[in-house]
PDB file of C-alpha atoms (C1' of nucleotides) in Angstrom:
ATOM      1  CA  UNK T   1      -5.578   4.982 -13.038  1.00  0.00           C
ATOM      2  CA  UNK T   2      -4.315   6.395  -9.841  1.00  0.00           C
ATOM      3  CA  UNK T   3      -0.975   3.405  -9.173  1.00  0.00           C
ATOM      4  CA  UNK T   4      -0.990   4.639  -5.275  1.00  0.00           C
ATOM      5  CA  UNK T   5      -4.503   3.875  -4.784  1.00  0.00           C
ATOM      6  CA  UNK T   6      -4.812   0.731  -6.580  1.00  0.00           C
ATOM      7  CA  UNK T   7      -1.485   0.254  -4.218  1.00  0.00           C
ATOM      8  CA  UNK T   8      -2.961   1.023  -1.631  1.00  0.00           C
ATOM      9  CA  UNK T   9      -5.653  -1.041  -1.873  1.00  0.00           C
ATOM     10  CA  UNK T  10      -3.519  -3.944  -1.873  1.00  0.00           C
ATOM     11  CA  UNK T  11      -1.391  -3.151   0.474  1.00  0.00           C
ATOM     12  CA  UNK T  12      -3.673  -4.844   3.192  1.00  0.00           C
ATOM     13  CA  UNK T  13      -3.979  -8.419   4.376  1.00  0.00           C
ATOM     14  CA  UNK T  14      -7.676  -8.647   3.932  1.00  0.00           C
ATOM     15  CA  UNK T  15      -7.808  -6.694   0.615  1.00  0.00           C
ATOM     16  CA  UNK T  16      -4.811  -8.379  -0.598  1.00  0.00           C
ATOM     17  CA  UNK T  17      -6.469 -11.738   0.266  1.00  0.00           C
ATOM     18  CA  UNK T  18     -10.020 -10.909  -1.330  1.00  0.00           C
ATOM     19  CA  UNK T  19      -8.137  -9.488  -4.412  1.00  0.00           C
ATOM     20  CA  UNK T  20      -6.254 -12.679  -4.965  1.00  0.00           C
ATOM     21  CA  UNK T  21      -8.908 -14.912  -4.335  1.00  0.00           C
ATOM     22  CA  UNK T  22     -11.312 -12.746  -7.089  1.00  0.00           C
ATOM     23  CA  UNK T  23      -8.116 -13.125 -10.051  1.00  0.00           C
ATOM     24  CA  UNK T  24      -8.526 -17.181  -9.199  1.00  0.00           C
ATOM     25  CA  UNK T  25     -11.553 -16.841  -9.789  1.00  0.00           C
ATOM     26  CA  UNK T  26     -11.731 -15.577 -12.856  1.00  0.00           C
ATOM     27  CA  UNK T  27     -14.403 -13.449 -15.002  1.00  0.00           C
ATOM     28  CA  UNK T  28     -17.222 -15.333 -13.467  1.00  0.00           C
ATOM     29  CA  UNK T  29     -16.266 -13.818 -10.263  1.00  0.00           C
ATOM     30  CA  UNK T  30     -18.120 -14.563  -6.685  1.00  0.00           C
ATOM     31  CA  UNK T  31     -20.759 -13.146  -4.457  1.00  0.00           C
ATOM     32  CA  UNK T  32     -19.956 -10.935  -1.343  1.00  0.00           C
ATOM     33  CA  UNK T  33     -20.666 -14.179   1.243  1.00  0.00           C
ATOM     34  CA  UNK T  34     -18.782 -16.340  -0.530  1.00  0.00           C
ATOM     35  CA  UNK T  35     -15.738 -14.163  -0.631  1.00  0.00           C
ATOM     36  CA  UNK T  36     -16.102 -14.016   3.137  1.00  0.00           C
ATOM     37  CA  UNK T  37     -16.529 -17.691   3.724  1.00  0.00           C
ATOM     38  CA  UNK T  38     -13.533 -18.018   1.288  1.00  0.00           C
ATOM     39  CA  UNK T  39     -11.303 -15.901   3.150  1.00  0.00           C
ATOM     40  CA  UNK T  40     -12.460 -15.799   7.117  1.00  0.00           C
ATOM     41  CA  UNK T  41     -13.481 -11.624   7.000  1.00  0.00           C
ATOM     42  CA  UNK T  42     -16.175 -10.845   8.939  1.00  0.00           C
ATOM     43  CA  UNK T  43     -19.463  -9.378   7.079  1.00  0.00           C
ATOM     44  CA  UNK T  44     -19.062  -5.571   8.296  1.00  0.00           C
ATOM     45  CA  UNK T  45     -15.015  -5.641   7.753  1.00  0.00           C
ATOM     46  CA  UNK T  46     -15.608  -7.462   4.150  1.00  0.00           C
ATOM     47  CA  UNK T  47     -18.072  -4.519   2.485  1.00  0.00           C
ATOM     48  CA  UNK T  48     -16.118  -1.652   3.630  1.00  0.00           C
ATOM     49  CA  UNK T  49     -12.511  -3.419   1.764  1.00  0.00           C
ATOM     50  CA  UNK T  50     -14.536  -4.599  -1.184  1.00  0.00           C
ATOM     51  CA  UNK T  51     -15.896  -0.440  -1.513  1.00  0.00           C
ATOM     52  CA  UNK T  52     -12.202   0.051  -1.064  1.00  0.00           C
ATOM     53  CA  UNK T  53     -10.957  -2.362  -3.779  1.00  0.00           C
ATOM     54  CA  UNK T  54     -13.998  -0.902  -6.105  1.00  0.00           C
ATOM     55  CA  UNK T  55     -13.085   2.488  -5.576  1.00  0.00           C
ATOM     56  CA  UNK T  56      -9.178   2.148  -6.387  1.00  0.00           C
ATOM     57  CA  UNK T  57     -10.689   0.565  -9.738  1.00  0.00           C
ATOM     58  CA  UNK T  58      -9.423  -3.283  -9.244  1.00  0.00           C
ATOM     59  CA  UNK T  59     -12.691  -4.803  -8.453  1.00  0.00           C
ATOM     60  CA  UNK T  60     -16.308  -4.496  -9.590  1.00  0.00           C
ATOM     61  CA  UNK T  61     -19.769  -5.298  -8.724  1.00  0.00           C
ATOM     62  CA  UNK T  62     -22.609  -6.554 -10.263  1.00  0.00           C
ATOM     63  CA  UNK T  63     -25.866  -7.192  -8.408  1.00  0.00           C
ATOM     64  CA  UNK T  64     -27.805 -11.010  -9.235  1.00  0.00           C
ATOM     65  CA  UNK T  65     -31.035 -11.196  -7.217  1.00  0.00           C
ATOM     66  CA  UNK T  66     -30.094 -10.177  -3.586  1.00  0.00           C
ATOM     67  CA  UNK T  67     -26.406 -11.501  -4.514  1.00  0.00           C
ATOM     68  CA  UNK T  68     -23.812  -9.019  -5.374  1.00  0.00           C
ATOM     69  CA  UNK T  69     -20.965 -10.541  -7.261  1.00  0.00           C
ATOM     70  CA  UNK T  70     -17.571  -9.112  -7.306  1.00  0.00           C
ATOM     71  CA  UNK T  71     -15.535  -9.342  -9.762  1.00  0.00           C
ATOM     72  CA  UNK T  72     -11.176  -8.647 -10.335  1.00  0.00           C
ATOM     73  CA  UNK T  73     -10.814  -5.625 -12.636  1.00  0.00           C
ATOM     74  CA  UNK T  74      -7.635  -8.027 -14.709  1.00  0.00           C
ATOM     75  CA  UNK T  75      -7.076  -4.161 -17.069  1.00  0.00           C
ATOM     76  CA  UNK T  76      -6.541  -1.978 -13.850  1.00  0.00           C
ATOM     77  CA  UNK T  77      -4.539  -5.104 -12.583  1.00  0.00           C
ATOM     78  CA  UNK T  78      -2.153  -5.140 -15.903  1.00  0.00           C
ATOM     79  CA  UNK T  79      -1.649  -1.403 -16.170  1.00  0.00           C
ATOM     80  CA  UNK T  80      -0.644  -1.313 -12.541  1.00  0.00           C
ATOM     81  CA  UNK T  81       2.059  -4.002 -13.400  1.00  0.00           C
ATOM     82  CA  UNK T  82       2.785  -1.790 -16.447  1.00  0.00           C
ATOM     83  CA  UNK T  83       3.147   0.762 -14.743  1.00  0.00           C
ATOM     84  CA  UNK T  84       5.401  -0.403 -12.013  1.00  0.00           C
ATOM     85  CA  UNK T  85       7.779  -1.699 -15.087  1.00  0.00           C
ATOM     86  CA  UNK T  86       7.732   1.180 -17.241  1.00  0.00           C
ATOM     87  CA  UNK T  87      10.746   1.891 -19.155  1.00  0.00           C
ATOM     88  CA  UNK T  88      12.637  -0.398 -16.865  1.00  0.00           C
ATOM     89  CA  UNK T  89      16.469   0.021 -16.831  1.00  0.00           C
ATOM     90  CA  UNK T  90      16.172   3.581 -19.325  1.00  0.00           C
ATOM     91  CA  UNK T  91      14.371   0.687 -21.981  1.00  0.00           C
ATOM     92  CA  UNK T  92      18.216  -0.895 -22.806  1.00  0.00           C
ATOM     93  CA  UNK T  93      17.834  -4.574 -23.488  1.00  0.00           C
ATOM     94  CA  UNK T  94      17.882  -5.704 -20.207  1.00  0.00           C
ATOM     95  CA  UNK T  95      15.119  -8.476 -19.922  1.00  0.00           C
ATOM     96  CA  UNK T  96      11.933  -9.774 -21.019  1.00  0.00           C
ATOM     97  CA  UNK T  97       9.754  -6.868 -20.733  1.00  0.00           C
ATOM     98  CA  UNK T  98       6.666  -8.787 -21.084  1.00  0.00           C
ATOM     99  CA  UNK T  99       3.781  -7.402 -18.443  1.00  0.00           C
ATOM    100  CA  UNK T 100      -0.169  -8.718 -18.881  1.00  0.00           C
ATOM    101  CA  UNK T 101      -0.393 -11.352 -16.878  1.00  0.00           C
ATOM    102  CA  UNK T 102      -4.266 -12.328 -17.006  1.00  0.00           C
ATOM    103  CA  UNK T 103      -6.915 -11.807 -19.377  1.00  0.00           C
ATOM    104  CA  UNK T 104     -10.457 -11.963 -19.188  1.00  0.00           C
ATOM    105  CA  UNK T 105     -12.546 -13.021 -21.743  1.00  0.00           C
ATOM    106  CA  UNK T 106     -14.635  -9.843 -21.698  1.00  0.00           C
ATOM    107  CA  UNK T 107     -11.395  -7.905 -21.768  1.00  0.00           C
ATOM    108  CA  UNK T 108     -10.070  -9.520 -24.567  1.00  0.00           C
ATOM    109  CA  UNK T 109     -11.448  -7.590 -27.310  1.00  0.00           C
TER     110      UNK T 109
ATOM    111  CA  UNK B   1       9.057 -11.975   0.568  1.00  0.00           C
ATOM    112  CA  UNK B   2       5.719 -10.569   2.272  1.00  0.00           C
ATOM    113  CA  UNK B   3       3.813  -9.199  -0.305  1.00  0.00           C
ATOM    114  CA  UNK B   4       1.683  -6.939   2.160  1.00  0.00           C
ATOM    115  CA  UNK B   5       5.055  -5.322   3.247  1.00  0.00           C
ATOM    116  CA  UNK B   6       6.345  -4.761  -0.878  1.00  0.00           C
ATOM    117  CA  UNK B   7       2.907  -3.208  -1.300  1.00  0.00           C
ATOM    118  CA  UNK B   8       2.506  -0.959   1.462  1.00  0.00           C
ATOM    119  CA  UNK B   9       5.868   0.463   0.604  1.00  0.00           C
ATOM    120  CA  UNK B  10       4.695   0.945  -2.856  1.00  0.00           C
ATOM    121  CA  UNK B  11       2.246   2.707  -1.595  1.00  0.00           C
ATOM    122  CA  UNK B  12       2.859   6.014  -0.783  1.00  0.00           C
ATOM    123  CA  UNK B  13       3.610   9.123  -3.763  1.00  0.00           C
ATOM    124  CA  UNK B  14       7.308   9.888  -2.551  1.00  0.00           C
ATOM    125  CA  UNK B  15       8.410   5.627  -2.856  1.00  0.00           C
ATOM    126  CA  UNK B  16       6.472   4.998  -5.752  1.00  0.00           C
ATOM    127  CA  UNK B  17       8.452   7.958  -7.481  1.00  0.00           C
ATOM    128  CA  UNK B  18      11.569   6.622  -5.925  1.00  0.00           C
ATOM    129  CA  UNK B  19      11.206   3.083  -6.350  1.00  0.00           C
ATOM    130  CA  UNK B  20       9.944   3.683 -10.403  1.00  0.00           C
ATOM    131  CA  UNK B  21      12.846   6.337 -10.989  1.00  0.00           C
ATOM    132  CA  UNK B  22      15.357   3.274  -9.957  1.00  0.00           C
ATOM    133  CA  UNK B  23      13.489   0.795 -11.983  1.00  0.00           C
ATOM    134  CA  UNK B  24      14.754   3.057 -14.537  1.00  0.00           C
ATOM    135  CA  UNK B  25      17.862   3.413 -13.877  1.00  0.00           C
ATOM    136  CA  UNK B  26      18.674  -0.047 -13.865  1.00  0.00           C
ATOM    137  CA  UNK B  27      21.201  -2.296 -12.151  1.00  0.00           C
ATOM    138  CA  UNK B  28      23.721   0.460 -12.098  1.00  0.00           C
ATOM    139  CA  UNK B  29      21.375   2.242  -9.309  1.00  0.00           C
ATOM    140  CA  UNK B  30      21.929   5.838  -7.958  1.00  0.00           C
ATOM    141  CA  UNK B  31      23.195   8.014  -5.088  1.00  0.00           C
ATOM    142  CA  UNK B  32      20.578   8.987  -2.604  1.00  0.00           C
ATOM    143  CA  UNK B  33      21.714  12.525  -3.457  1.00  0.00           C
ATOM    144  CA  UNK B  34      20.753  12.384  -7.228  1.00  0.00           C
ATOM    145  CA  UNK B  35      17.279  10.687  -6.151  1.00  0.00           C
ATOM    146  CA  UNK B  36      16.477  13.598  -4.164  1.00  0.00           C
ATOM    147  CA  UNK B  37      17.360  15.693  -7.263  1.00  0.00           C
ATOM    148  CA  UNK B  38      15.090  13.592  -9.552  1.00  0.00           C
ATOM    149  CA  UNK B  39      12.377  13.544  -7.263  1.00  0.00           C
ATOM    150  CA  UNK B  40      12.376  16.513  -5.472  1.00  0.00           C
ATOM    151  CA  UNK B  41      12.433  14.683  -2.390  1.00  0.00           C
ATOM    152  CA  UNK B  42      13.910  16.547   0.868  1.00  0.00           C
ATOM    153  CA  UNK B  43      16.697  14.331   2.337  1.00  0.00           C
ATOM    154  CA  UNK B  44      15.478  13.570   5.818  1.00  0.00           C
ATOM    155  CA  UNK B  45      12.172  12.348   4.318  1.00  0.00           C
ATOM    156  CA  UNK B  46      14.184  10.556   1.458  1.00  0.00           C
ATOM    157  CA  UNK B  47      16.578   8.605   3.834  1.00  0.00           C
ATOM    158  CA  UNK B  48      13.061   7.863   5.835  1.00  0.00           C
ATOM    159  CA  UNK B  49      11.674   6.487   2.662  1.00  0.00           C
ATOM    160  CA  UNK B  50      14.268   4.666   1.518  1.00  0.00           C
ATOM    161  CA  UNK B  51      14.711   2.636   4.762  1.00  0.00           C
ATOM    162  CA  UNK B  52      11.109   1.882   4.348  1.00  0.00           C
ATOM    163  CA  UNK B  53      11.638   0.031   1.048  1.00  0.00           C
ATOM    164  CA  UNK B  54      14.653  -1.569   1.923  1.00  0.00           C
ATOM    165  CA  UNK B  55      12.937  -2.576   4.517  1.00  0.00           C
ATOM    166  CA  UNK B  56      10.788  -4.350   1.425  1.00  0.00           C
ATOM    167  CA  UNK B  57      13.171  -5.812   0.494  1.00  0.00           C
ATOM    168  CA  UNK B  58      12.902  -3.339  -3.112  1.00  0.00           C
ATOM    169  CA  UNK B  59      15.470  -1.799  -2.685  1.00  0.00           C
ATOM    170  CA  UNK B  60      19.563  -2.311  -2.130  1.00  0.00           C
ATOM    171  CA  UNK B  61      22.136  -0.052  -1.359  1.00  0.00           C
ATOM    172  CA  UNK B  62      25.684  -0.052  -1.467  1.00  0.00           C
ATOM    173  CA  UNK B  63      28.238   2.178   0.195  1.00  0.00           C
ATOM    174  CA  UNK B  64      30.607   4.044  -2.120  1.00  0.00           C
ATOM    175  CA  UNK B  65      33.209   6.608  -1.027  1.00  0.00           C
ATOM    176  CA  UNK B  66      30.748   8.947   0.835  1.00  0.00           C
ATOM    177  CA  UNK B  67      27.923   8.217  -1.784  1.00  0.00           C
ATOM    178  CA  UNK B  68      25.447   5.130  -0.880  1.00  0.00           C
ATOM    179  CA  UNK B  69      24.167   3.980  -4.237  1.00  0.00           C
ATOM    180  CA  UNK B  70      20.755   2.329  -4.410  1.00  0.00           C
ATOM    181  CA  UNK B  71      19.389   0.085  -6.536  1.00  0.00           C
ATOM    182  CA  UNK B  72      15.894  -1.672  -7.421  1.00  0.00           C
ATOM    183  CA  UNK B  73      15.893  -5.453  -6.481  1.00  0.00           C
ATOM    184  CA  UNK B  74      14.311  -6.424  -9.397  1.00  0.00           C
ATOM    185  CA  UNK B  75      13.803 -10.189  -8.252  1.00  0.00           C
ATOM    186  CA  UNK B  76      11.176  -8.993  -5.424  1.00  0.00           C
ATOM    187  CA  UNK B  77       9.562  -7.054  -7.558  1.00  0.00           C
ATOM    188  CA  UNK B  78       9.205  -9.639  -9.967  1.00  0.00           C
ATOM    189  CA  UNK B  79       8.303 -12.312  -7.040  1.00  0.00           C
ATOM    190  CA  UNK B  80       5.516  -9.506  -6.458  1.00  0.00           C
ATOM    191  CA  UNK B  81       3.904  -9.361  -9.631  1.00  0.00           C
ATOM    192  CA  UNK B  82       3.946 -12.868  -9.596  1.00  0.00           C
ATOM    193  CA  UNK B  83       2.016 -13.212  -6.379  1.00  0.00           C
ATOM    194  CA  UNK B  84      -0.984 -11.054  -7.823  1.00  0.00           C
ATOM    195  CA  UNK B  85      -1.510 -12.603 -10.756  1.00  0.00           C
ATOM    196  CA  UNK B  86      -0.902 -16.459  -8.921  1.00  0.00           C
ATOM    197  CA  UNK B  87      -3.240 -19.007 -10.443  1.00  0.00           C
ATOM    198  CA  UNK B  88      -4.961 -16.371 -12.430  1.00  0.00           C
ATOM    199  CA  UNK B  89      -8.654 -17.474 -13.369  1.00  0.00           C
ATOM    200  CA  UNK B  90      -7.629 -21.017 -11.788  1.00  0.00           C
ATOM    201  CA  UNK B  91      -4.749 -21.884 -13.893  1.00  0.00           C
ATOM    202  CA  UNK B  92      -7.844 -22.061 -16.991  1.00  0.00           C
ATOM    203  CA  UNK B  93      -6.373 -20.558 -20.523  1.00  0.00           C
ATOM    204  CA  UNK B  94      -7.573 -17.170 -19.652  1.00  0.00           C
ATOM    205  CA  UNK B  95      -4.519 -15.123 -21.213  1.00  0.00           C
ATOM    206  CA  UNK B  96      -0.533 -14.877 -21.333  1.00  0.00           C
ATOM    207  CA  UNK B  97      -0.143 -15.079 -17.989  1.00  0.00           C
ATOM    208  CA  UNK B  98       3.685 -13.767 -18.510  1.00  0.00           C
ATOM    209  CA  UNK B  99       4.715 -12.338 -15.130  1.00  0.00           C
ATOM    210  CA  UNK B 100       8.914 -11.366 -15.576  1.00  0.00           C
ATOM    211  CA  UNK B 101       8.863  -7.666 -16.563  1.00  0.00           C
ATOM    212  CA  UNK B 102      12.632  -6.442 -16.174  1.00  0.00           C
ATOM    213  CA  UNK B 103      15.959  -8.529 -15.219  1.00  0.00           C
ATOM    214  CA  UNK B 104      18.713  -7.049 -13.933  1.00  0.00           C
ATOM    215  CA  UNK B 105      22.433  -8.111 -15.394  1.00  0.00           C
ATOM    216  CA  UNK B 106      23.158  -9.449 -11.734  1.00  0.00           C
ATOM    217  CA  UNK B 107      20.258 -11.979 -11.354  1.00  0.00           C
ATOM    218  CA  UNK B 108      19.845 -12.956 -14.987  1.00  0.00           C
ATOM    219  CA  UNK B 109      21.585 -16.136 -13.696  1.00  0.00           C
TER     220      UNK B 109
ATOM    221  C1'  DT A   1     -47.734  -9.959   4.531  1.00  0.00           C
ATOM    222  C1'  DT A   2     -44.390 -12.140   7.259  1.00  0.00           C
ATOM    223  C1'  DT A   3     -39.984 -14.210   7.618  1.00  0.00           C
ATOM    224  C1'  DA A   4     -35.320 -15.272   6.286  1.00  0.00           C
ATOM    225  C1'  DT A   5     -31.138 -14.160   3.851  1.00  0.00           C
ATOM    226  C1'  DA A   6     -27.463 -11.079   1.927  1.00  0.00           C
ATOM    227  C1'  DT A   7     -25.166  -7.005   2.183  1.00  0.00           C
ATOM    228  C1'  DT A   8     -24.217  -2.352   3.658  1.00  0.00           C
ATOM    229  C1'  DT A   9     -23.972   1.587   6.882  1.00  0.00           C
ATOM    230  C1'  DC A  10     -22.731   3.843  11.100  1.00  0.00           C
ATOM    231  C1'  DA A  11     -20.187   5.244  15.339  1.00  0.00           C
ATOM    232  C1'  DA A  12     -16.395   4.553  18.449  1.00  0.00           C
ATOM    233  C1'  DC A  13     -12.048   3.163  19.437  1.00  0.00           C
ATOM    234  C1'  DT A  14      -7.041   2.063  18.682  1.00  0.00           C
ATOM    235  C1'  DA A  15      -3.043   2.167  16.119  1.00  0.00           C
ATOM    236  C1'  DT A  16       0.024   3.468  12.527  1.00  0.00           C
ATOM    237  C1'  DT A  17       2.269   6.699   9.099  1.00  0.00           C
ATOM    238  C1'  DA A  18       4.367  11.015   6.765  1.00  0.00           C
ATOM    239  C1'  DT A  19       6.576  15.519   7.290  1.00  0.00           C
ATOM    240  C1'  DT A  20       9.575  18.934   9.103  1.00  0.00           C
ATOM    241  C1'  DG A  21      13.826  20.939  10.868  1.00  0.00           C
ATOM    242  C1'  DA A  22      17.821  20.566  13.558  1.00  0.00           C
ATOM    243  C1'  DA A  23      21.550  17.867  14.870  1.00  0.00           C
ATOM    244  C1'  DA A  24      24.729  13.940  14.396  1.00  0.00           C
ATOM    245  C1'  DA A  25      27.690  10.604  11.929  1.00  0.00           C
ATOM    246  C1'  DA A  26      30.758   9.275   8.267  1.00  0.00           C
ATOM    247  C1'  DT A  27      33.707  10.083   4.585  1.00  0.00           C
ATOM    248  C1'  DG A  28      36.900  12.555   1.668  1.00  0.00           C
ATOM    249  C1'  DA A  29      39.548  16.856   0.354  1.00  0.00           C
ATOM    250  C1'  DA A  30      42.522  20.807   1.468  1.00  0.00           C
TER     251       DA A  30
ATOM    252  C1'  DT D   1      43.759  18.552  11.500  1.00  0.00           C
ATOM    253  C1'  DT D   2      40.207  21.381   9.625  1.00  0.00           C
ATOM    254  C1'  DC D   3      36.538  22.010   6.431  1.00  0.00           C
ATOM    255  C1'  DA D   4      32.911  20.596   3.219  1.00  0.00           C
ATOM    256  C1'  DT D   5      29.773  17.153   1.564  1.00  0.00           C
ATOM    257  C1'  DT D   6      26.579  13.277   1.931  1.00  0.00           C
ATOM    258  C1'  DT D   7      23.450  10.816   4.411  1.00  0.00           C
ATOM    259  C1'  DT D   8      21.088   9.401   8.552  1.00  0.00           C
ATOM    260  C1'  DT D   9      18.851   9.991  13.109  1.00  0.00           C
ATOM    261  C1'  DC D  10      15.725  12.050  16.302  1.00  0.00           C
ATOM    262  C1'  DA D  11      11.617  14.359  18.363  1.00  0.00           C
ATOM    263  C1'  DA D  12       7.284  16.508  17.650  1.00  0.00           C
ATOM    264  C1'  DT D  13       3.259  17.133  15.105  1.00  0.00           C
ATOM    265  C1'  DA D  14      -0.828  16.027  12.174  1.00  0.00           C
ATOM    266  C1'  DA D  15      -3.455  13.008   9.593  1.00  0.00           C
ATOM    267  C1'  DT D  16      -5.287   8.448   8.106  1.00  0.00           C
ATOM    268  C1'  DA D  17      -6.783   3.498   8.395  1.00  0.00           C
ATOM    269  C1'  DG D  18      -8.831  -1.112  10.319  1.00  0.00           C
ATOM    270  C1'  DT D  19     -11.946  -3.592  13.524  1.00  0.00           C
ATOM    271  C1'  DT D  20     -16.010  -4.440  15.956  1.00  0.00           C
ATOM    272  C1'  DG D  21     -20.964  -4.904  16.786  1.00  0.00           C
ATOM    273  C1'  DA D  22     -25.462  -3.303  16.161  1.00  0.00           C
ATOM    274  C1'  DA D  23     -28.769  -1.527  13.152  1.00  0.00           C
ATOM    275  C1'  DA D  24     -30.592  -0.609   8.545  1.00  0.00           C
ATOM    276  C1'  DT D  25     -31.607  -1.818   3.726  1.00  0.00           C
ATOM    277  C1'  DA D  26     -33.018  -4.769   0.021  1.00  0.00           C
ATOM    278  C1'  DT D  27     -34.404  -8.799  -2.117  1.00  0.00           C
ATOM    279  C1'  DA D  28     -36.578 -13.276  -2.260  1.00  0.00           C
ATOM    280  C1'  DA D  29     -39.242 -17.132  -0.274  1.00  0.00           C
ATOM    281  C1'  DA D  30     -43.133 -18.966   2.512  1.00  0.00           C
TER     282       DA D  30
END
DNA sequence: TTTATATTTCAACTATTATTGAAAAATGAA
DNA sequence: TTCATTTTTCAATAATAGTTGAAATATAAA
């Protein structure tokens, strides 16, 4: 996992946005249009941050019929809050060190 | 705390480095000198950076003698990791949605 | 096959960001 | 005061990113 990219990635209103709204949604995830109705990004503007998001690893897609369902990638998610944490304060008991934050079900093996 | 802002300064090689290498060093923080020295960092470009995630609201400095000591804010990067993972697969039991990864002595109150 | 729907690709434009080196500001020591 | 150290500011340069609208692709329905 490269942290900058998946960084980023993120580090845009839109992307941010479509990102959040595909972790709410959980495993089951949501087609391309829907994502766009969901968060006001115009058709053209929404494929090139969702091939952005895919590439950096945090989202995937999944064709159904002439759907394509995207889905939040919740491991590259959790290693990139790993990451951000690791060895925080030299590892000295200085909090709860406690980082995956969302699981799905697929993931959970 | 605008997330787009705390991510875009994450963002980028040099304040990733920085910003990770203070996570480290805890609440006691470190003089912009000694972060050039850990990172390799030249100091025009590290004063440039810095001001960037202060800016974010990451980071904090503090004046001492002719030294200026930064440190990570831990609470806005905690806020952050919260904001990602916000409502995660629609508040359904998904996972341990644990977000706090690192608490400084300072705002463990 | 024809039509409608869903998504992606492309080109053009505008704006923002990182790096470098030299100089300036601030503080403390001699 | 004079000198040395630490950090910041400034100007110039080079590279990257986001938006828009129209057209293309692919799949499914009529």
């Amino acid at each position: 996992m490269d942290a900058v990219t998946a960084l980023a990635a993120l580090a845009q209103d839109s992307r941010l946005a479509i990102f959040r709204t595909l972790v709410q949604a959980g495993p089951a995830g949501l087609a391309a249009g829907r994502i766009g109705e969901l968060t006001g990004i115009a058709p053209s503007s929404l494929s090139f941050h969702l091939k952005e998001l895919a590439h950096a690893g945090l989202v995937a897609a999944r064709p159904a019929g002439r759907f394509v369902i995207y889905t939040a990638n919740f491991a590259t998610m959790n290693a990139l809050l790993g990451f951000l944490t690791e060895n925080c304060c030299g590892g000295n008991p200085c909090a709860p060190v406690c980082t995956p934050a969302c699981v799905s079900e697929k993931e959970s093996t």
